[in-house]
């Protein structure tokens, strides 16, 4: 799956470069990004289910990893098209993860709406259920591998210019699309079970959690460029779809979910132009994605797990909060080197010698 997604990204970047003329205004450069945040999958119900239990479960993963990327920018007049590929390159340690199973009571709360479009309200929390009591709790280490492809377009107004090396300031409209595939592995797990007697023991590998996320962005921002410095800010609401596969190793059961939701992304960027065709930049990124959907189960070892295969679906919430710091350089490509230009002249012709006329 990872190789398949990388091949798709490479094809899209190649197509991006071939669509435009070879002598177009092209900018490119590498980057490195340090990410943080949290990823939370939750399901539950305050009302008794078929087993008579009011409760749910929560899986939490940290979003701590390093991304390496390369981007290409095409500019023409007031238009800008930006495409980039980012990847962790390998499975990176992302920190401590947690898998909880909990009971809900009459005082428990369930806040499922983070972005309410009708009420114009916003709640910046990645968790849905509170006031719960855990009857099972597993903590362990986690790794992540992530590959991401993104393409964005902008149109600038006033004196703003898509060329980073030109002065000017003004607003811009923007839209874009991002695809990301990432997979977590939850291992070296120590599990607590509230039973008689209480159980606390290592169980090895807990689960693997793979994600397939598409997002569409739309919004705008502002750019200011003066002398050797420039400043860039953007804010873009988003909507997206995420499909996941959660495989619990000890129970030999798969959970497949499909969620849809809303979010937003913001970016603050500052750059310094240290050469007519080179610049460096420092960027702070924020991203939020809140989604709801349903998941189904497949497989299992116990009667309860096998019975769950017959249910059409269970409620699920997947919420992501990302922030990152990114540094990179950009180079404006000079497709024609004036030192290598040669003027093609017509080949020399021999002068015709007319015969002398005889007197």
GROMACS .gro file of C-alpha atoms in nm:
model
  359
    1UNK     CA    1   0.000   0.000   0.000
    2UNK     CA    2   0.281   0.243   0.088
    3UNK     CA    3   0.466   0.173  -0.239
    4UNK     CA    4   0.143   0.210  -0.433
    5UNK     CA    5   0.077   0.553  -0.281
    6UNK     CA    6   0.435   0.667  -0.344
    7UNK     CA    7   0.407   0.567  -0.711
    8UNK     CA    8   0.083   0.768  -0.737
    9UNK     CA    9   0.252   1.074  -0.584
   10UNK     CA   10   0.549   1.046  -0.819
   11UNK     CA   11   0.317   1.020  -1.118
   12UNK     CA   12   0.119   1.329  -1.013
   13UNK     CA   13   0.436   1.534  -0.963
   14UNK     CA   14   0.566   1.424  -1.304
   15UNK     CA   15   0.234   1.520  -1.461
   16UNK     CA   16   0.250   1.855  -1.280
   17UNK     CA   17   0.590   1.929  -1.435
   18UNK     CA   18   0.495   1.815  -1.785
   19UNK     CA   19   0.170   2.009  -1.810
   20UNK     CA   20   0.350   2.343  -1.819
   21UNK     CA   21   0.602   2.478  -2.064
   22UNK     CA   22   0.965   2.405  -1.992
   23UNK     CA   23   1.045   2.774  -1.979
   24UNK     CA   24   0.768   2.859  -1.731
   25UNK     CA   25   0.839   3.018  -1.392
   26UNK     CA   26   0.919   2.715  -1.178
   27UNK     CA   27   1.033   2.716  -0.814
   28UNK     CA   28   1.134   2.408  -0.619
   29UNK     CA   29   1.305   2.306  -0.296
   30UNK     CA   30   1.338   2.053  -0.012
   31UNK     CA   31   1.198   2.086   0.340
   32UNK     CA   32   1.202   1.916   0.680
   33UNK     CA   33   0.905   1.927   0.919
   34UNK     CA   34   0.875   1.834   1.286
   35UNK     CA   35   0.516   1.742   1.376
   36UNK     CA   36   0.324   1.705   1.701
   37UNK     CA   37  -0.035   1.664   1.814
   38UNK     CA   38  -0.282   1.385   1.879
   39UNK     CA   39  -0.499   1.134   1.692
   40UNK     CA   40  -0.803   0.986   1.872
   41UNK     CA   41  -1.050   0.718   1.764
   42UNK     CA   42  -1.359   0.688   1.986
   43UNK     CA   43  -1.681   0.491   1.991
   44UNK     CA   44  -1.949   0.461   2.256
   45UNK     CA   45  -2.308   0.508   2.366
   46UNK     CA   46  -2.466   0.657   2.677
   47UNK     CA   47  -2.759   0.422   2.630
   48UNK     CA   48  -2.738   0.044   2.689
   49UNK     CA   49  -2.630  -0.159   2.387
   50UNK     CA   50  -2.738  -0.515   2.302
   51UNK     CA   51  -2.529  -0.644   2.593
   52UNK     CA   52  -2.686  -0.398   2.835
   53UNK     CA   53  -2.361  -0.200   2.870
   54UNK     CA   54  -2.334   0.178   2.849
   55UNK     CA   55  -1.980   0.249   2.745
   56UNK     CA   56  -1.725   0.269   2.469
   57UNK     CA   57  -1.358   0.263   2.377
   58UNK     CA   58  -1.087   0.513   2.290
   59UNK     CA   59  -0.757   0.469   2.104
   60UNK     CA   60  -0.509   0.756   2.131
   61UNK     CA   61  -0.192   0.802   1.927
   62UNK     CA   62   0.060   1.090   1.943
   63UNK     CA   63   0.138   1.275   1.619
   64UNK     CA   64   0.510   1.311   1.692
   65UNK     CA   65   0.734   1.245   1.391
   66UNK     CA   66   0.959   1.407   1.129
   67UNK     CA   67   0.860   1.456   0.765
   68UNK     CA   68   1.098   1.507   0.473
   69UNK     CA   69   0.957   1.677   0.166
   70UNK     CA   70   1.010   1.835  -0.171
   71UNK     CA   71   0.784   2.088  -0.341
   72UNK     CA   72   0.741   2.248  -0.680
   73UNK     CA   73   0.570   2.583  -0.750
   74UNK     CA   74   0.447   2.714  -1.084
   75UNK     CA   75   0.365   3.087  -1.110
   76UNK     CA   76   0.220   3.292  -1.393
   77UNK     CA   77   0.080   3.645  -1.368
   78UNK     CA   78  -0.136   3.638  -1.052
   79UNK     CA   79  -0.170   3.258  -1.040
   80UNK     CA   80   0.026   3.008  -0.833
   81UNK     CA   81   0.011   2.627  -0.831
   82UNK     CA   82   0.199   2.444  -0.557
   83UNK     CA   83   0.253   2.068  -0.529
   84UNK     CA   84   0.453   1.881  -0.265
   85UNK     CA   85   0.536   1.532  -0.143
   86UNK     CA   86   0.623   1.457   0.221
   87UNK     CA   87   0.717   1.130   0.390
   88UNK     CA   88   0.856   0.995   0.715
   89UNK     CA   89   1.074   0.766   0.503
   90UNK     CA   90   1.056   0.482   0.757
   91UNK     CA   91   0.867   0.371   1.068
   92UNK     CA   92   0.942   0.635   1.331
   93UNK     CA   93   0.879   0.614   1.705
   94UNK     CA   94   0.589   0.847   1.785
   95UNK     CA   95   0.560   0.813   2.165
   96UNK     CA   96   0.320   0.651   2.412
   97UNK     CA   97  -0.017   0.530   2.282
   98UNK     CA   98  -0.322   0.416   2.476
   99UNK     CA   99  -0.620   0.182   2.426
  100UNK     CA  100  -0.906   0.232   2.675
  101UNK     CA  101  -1.241   0.059   2.731
  102UNK     CA  102  -1.475   0.254   2.957
  103UNK     CA  103  -1.818   0.265   3.118
  104UNK     CA  104  -2.050   0.567   3.092
  105UNK     CA  105  -2.294   0.683   3.357
  106UNK     CA  106  -2.575   0.933   3.394
  107UNK     CA  107  -2.330   1.219   3.459
  108UNK     CA  108  -2.110   1.133   3.161
  109UNK     CA  109  -2.105   1.374   2.866
  110UNK     CA  110  -2.091   1.311   2.493
  111UNK     CA  111  -1.992   1.612   2.282
  112UNK     CA  112  -1.981   1.493   1.923
  113UNK     CA  113  -1.995   1.826   1.738
  114UNK     CA  114  -1.668   2.017   1.722
  115UNK     CA  115  -1.759   2.241   1.428
  116UNK     CA  116  -2.129   2.331   1.421
  117UNK     CA  117  -2.211   2.511   1.097
  118UNK     CA  118  -2.568   2.604   1.195
  119UNK     CA  119  -2.485   2.729   1.544
  120UNK     CA  120  -2.151   2.883   1.434
  121UNK     CA  121  -1.972   2.721   1.728
  122UNK     CA  122  -1.634   2.556   1.760
  123UNK     CA  123  -1.489   2.323   2.026
  124UNK     CA  124  -1.119   2.251   1.991
  125UNK     CA  125  -1.102   1.914   2.167
  126UNK     CA  126  -1.002   1.582   2.016
  127UNK     CA  127  -1.205   1.381   2.272
  128UNK     CA  128  -1.579   1.314   2.259
  129UNK     CA  129  -1.665   1.131   2.584
  130UNK     CA  130  -1.587   1.250   2.936
  131UNK     CA  131  -1.687   1.140   3.285
  132UNK     CA  132  -1.611   0.775   3.213
  133UNK     CA  133  -1.453   0.494   3.417
  134UNK     CA  134  -1.204   0.257   3.256
  135UNK     CA  135  -1.250  -0.117   3.305
  136UNK     CA  136  -0.963  -0.195   3.066
  137UNK     CA  137  -0.663   0.021   2.989
  138UNK     CA  138  -0.356  -0.054   2.779
  139UNK     CA  139  -0.048   0.163   2.747
  140UNK     CA  140   0.248   0.105   2.519
  141UNK     CA  141   0.483   0.237   2.255
  142UNK     CA  142   0.386   0.336   1.903
  143UNK     CA  143   0.546   0.387   1.563
  144UNK     CA  144   0.414   0.567   1.257
  145UNK     CA  145   0.488   0.573   0.886
  146UNK     CA  146   0.323   0.849   0.680
  147UNK     CA  147   0.323   0.953   0.314
  148UNK     CA  148   0.148   1.271   0.201
  149UNK     CA  149   0.074   1.445  -0.130
  150UNK     CA  150  -0.072   1.795  -0.150
  151UNK     CA  151  -0.156   2.039  -0.428
  152UNK     CA  152  -0.278   2.399  -0.380
  153UNK     CA  153  -0.376   2.688  -0.604
  154UNK     CA  154  -0.380   3.062  -0.531
  155UNK     CA  155  -0.496   3.380  -0.701
  156UNK     CA  156  -0.344   3.709  -0.575
  157UNK     CA  157  -0.505   4.052  -0.551
  158UNK     CA  158  -0.378   4.410  -0.510
  159UNK     CA  159   0.002   4.435  -0.532
  160UNK     CA  160   0.067   4.082  -0.407
  161UNK     CA  161   0.275   3.865  -0.635
  162UNK     CA  162   0.316   3.487  -0.647
  163UNK     CA  163   0.686   3.537  -0.723
  164UNK     CA  164   0.858   3.535  -0.383
  165UNK     CA  165   1.141   3.757  -0.515
  166UNK     CA  166   0.910   4.044  -0.616
  167UNK     CA  167   0.790   4.309  -0.372
  168UNK     CA  168   0.423   4.376  -0.302
  169UNK     CA  169   0.143   4.300  -0.060
  170UNK     CA  170  -0.218   4.191  -0.077
  171UNK     CA  171  -0.473   3.919  -0.021
  172UNK     CA  172  -0.520   3.592  -0.208
  173UNK     CA  173  -0.785   3.323  -0.252
  174UNK     CA  174  -0.675   2.962  -0.220
  175UNK     CA  175  -0.798   2.608  -0.265
  176UNK     CA  176  -0.630   2.271  -0.247
  177UNK     CA  177  -0.636   1.897  -0.191
  178UNK     CA  178  -0.434   1.670   0.037
  179UNK     CA  179  -0.404   1.293   0.043
  180UNK     CA  180  -0.224   1.116   0.325
  181UNK     CA  181  -0.170   0.752   0.416
  182UNK     CA  182  -0.039   0.671   0.762
  183UNK     CA  183  -0.016   0.358   0.976
  184UNK     CA  184   0.037   0.320   1.350
  185UNK     CA  185   0.174   0.016   1.531
  186UNK     CA  186   0.090  -0.023   1.903
  187UNK     CA  187   0.340  -0.254   2.077
  188UNK     CA  188   0.511  -0.336   2.411
  189UNK     CA  189   0.166  -0.298   2.565
  190UNK     CA  190   0.096  -0.337   2.937
  191UNK     CA  191  -0.275  -0.395   2.996
  192UNK     CA  192  -0.486  -0.334   3.306
  193UNK     CA  193  -0.824  -0.509   3.348
  194UNK     CA  194  -1.058  -0.421   3.636
  195UNK     CA  195  -1.156  -0.772   3.735
  196UNK     CA  196  -1.144  -0.995   4.041
  197UNK     CA  197  -0.856  -1.032   4.084
  198UNK     CA  198  -0.719  -0.727   3.899
  199UNK     CA  199  -0.506  -0.818   3.596
  200UNK     CA  200  -0.202  -0.615   3.494
  201UNK     CA  201   0.032  -0.782   3.248
  202UNK     CA  202   0.225  -0.728   2.923
  203UNK     CA  203   0.049  -0.850   2.608
  204UNK     CA  204   0.309  -0.762   2.340
  205UNK     CA  205   0.162  -0.616   2.020
  206UNK     CA  206  -0.178  -0.454   2.076
  207UNK     CA  207  -0.294  -0.340   1.731
  208UNK     CA  208  -0.212  -0.182   1.398
  209UNK     CA  209  -0.411   0.118   1.274
  210UNK     CA  210  -0.391   0.224   0.906
  211UNK     CA  211  -0.555   0.540   0.770
  212UNK     CA  212  -0.651   0.669   0.425
  213UNK     CA  213  -0.738   1.041   0.442
  214UNK     CA  214  -0.857   1.280   0.169
  215UNK     CA  215  -0.911   1.651   0.244
  216UNK     CA  216  -1.029   1.946   0.033
  217UNK     CA  217  -0.934   2.299   0.144
  218UNK     CA  218  -1.073   2.641   0.052
  219UNK     CA  219  -0.993   2.982   0.196
  220UNK     CA  220  -0.746   3.264   0.161
  221UNK     CA  221  -0.468   3.465   0.314
  222UNK     CA  222  -0.230   3.758   0.291
  223UNK     CA  223   0.126   3.804   0.162
  224UNK     CA  224   0.369   4.090   0.230
  225UNK     CA  225   0.708   4.112   0.058
  226UNK     CA  226   0.964   4.390   0.101
  227UNK     CA  227   1.336   4.398   0.026
  228UNK     CA  228   1.482   4.058   0.126
  229UNK     CA  229   1.199   3.953   0.359
  230UNK     CA  230   0.846   3.825   0.307
  231UNK     CA  231   0.556   3.720   0.531
  232UNK     CA  232   0.272   3.485   0.437
  233UNK     CA  233  -0.044   3.386   0.630
  234UNK     CA  234  -0.331   3.160   0.522
  235UNK     CA  235  -0.643   3.011   0.679
  236UNK     CA  236  -0.835   2.737   0.499
  237UNK     CA  237  -1.147   2.551   0.624
  238UNK     CA  238  -1.167   2.193   0.501
  239UNK     CA  239  -1.387   1.890   0.457
  240UNK     CA  240  -1.265   1.534   0.425
  241UNK     CA  241  -1.313   1.160   0.435
  242UNK     CA  242  -1.107   0.907   0.628
  243UNK     CA  243  -1.114   0.527   0.597
  244UNK     CA  244  -0.934   0.315   0.857
  245UNK     CA  245  -0.844  -0.045   0.935
  246UNK     CA  246  -0.793  -0.128   1.303
  247UNK     CA  247  -0.654  -0.479   1.357
  248UNK     CA  248  -0.644  -0.607   1.717
  249UNK     CA  249  -0.379  -0.877   1.723
  250UNK     CA  250  -0.476  -1.050   2.050
  251UNK     CA  251  -0.842  -1.076   1.950
  252UNK     CA  252  -0.772  -1.144   1.579
  253UNK     CA  253  -1.044  -0.898   1.477
  254UNK     CA  254  -1.057  -0.615   1.223
  255UNK     CA  255  -1.256  -0.293   1.255
  256UNK     CA  256  -1.319  -0.101   0.931
  257UNK     CA  257  -1.446   0.257   0.957
  258UNK     CA  258  -1.544   0.534   0.716
  259UNK     CA  259  -1.586   0.885   0.854
  260UNK     CA  260  -1.663   1.228   0.709
  261UNK     CA  261  -1.598   1.561   0.873
  262UNK     CA  262  -1.487   1.923   0.876
  263UNK     CA  263  -1.172   2.099   0.985
  264UNK     CA  264  -0.931   2.378   0.907
  265UNK     CA  265  -0.566   2.443   0.836
  266UNK     CA  266  -0.359   2.754   0.897
  267UNK     CA  267  -0.005   2.853   0.807
  268UNK     CA  268   0.229   3.135   0.910
  269UNK     CA  269   0.544   3.164   0.698
  270UNK     CA  270   0.842   3.399   0.708
  271UNK     CA  271   1.122   3.395   0.453
  272UNK     CA  272   1.455   3.556   0.371
  273UNK     CA  273   1.582   3.603   0.013
  274UNK     CA  274   1.958   3.559   0.036
  275UNK     CA  275   2.028   3.532  -0.338
  276UNK     CA  276   1.848   3.637  -0.659
  277UNK     CA  277   1.730   3.280  -0.708
  278UNK     CA  278   1.747   3.132  -0.354
  279UNK     CA  279   1.552   3.187  -0.032
  280UNK     CA  280   1.497   3.013   0.301
  281UNK     CA  281   1.173   3.003   0.501
  282UNK     CA  282   1.040   2.916   0.846
  283UNK     CA  283   0.679   2.794   0.865
  284UNK     CA  284   0.435   2.711   1.147
  285UNK     CA  285   0.143   2.483   1.048
  286UNK     CA  286  -0.179   2.398   1.231
  287UNK     CA  287  -0.439   2.144   1.119
  288UNK     CA  288  -0.767   2.024   1.273
  289UNK     CA  289  -0.994   1.748   1.143
  290UNK     CA  290  -1.309   1.629   1.324
  291UNK     CA  291  -1.515   1.344   1.178
  292UNK     CA  292  -1.806   1.111   1.248
  293UNK     CA  293  -1.906   0.786   1.084
  294UNK     CA  294  -1.954   0.417   1.135
  295UNK     CA  295  -1.737   0.108   1.162
  296UNK     CA  296  -1.797  -0.263   1.114
  297UNK     CA  297  -1.616  -0.563   1.257
  298UNK     CA  298  -1.476  -0.870   1.085
  299UNK     CA  299  -1.333  -1.179   1.252
  300UNK     CA  300  -1.267  -1.236   1.619
  301UNK     CA  301  -1.221  -1.524   1.864
  302UNK     CA  302  -1.495  -1.482   2.125
  303UNK     CA  303  -1.871  -1.521   2.082
  304UNK     CA  304  -1.922  -1.147   2.145
  305UNK     CA  305  -1.671  -1.055   1.871
  306UNK     CA  306  -1.821  -1.298   1.621
  307UNK     CA  307  -2.172  -1.172   1.698
  308UNK     CA  308  -2.060  -0.815   1.631
  309UNK     CA  309  -1.988  -0.918   1.269
  310UNK     CA  310  -2.365  -0.941   1.214
  311UNK     CA  311  -2.433  -0.580   1.321
  312UNK     CA  312  -2.462  -0.329   1.036
  313UNK     CA  313  -2.231  -0.080   1.205
  314UNK     CA  314  -2.127   0.111   1.515
  315UNK     CA  315  -2.080   0.485   1.571
  316UNK     CA  316  -1.723   0.615   1.539
  317UNK     CA  317  -1.542   0.946   1.586
  318UNK     CA  318  -1.193   1.022   1.450
  319UNK     CA  319  -1.042   1.354   1.549
  320UNK     CA  320  -0.695   1.486   1.460
  321UNK     CA  321  -0.507   1.786   1.596
  322UNK     CA  322  -0.176   1.862   1.422
  323UNK     CA  323   0.086   2.132   1.465
  324UNK     CA  324   0.430   2.144   1.310
  325UNK     CA  325   0.739   2.355   1.253
  326UNK     CA  326   0.890   2.345   0.905
  327UNK     CA  327   1.207   2.485   0.751
  328UNK     CA  328   1.310   2.472   0.388
  329UNK     CA  329   1.475   2.641   0.092
  330UNK     CA  330   1.340   2.740  -0.249
  331UNK     CA  331   1.522   2.787  -0.578
  332UNK     CA  332   1.392   2.968  -0.885
  333UNK     CA  333   1.484   2.757  -1.187
  334UNK     CA  334   1.666   2.934  -1.469
  335UNK     CA  335   1.583   2.718  -1.767
  336UNK     CA  336   1.799   2.914  -2.013
  337UNK     CA  337   2.157   2.996  -1.924
  338UNK     CA  338   2.260   3.310  -2.109
  339UNK     CA  339   2.621   3.191  -2.110
  340UNK     CA  340   2.530   2.892  -2.320
  341UNK     CA  341   2.321   3.075  -2.578
  342UNK     CA  342   2.452   3.054  -2.933
  343UNK     CA  343   2.319   3.246  -3.223
  344UNK     CA  344   2.252   3.029  -3.524
  345UNK     CA  345   2.356   3.196  -3.845
  346UNK     CA  346   2.308   3.099  -4.204
  347UNK     CA  347   2.600   2.901  -4.340
  348UNK     CA  348   2.849   3.113  -4.541
  349UNK     CA  349   2.803   3.109  -4.915
  350UNK     CA  350   3.071   3.138  -5.174
  351UNK     CA  351   3.068   3.456  -5.374
  352UNK     CA  352   2.974   3.395  -5.732
  353UNK     CA  353   3.238   3.501  -5.987
  354UNK     CA  354   3.078   3.631  -6.297
  355UNK     CA  355   3.271   3.560  -6.617
  356UNK     CA  356   3.403   3.868  -6.793
  357UNK     CA  357   3.216   3.964  -7.099
  358UNK     CA  358   3.427   3.958  -7.407
  359UNK     CA  359   3.453   4.279  -7.595
   0.00000   0.00000   0.00000
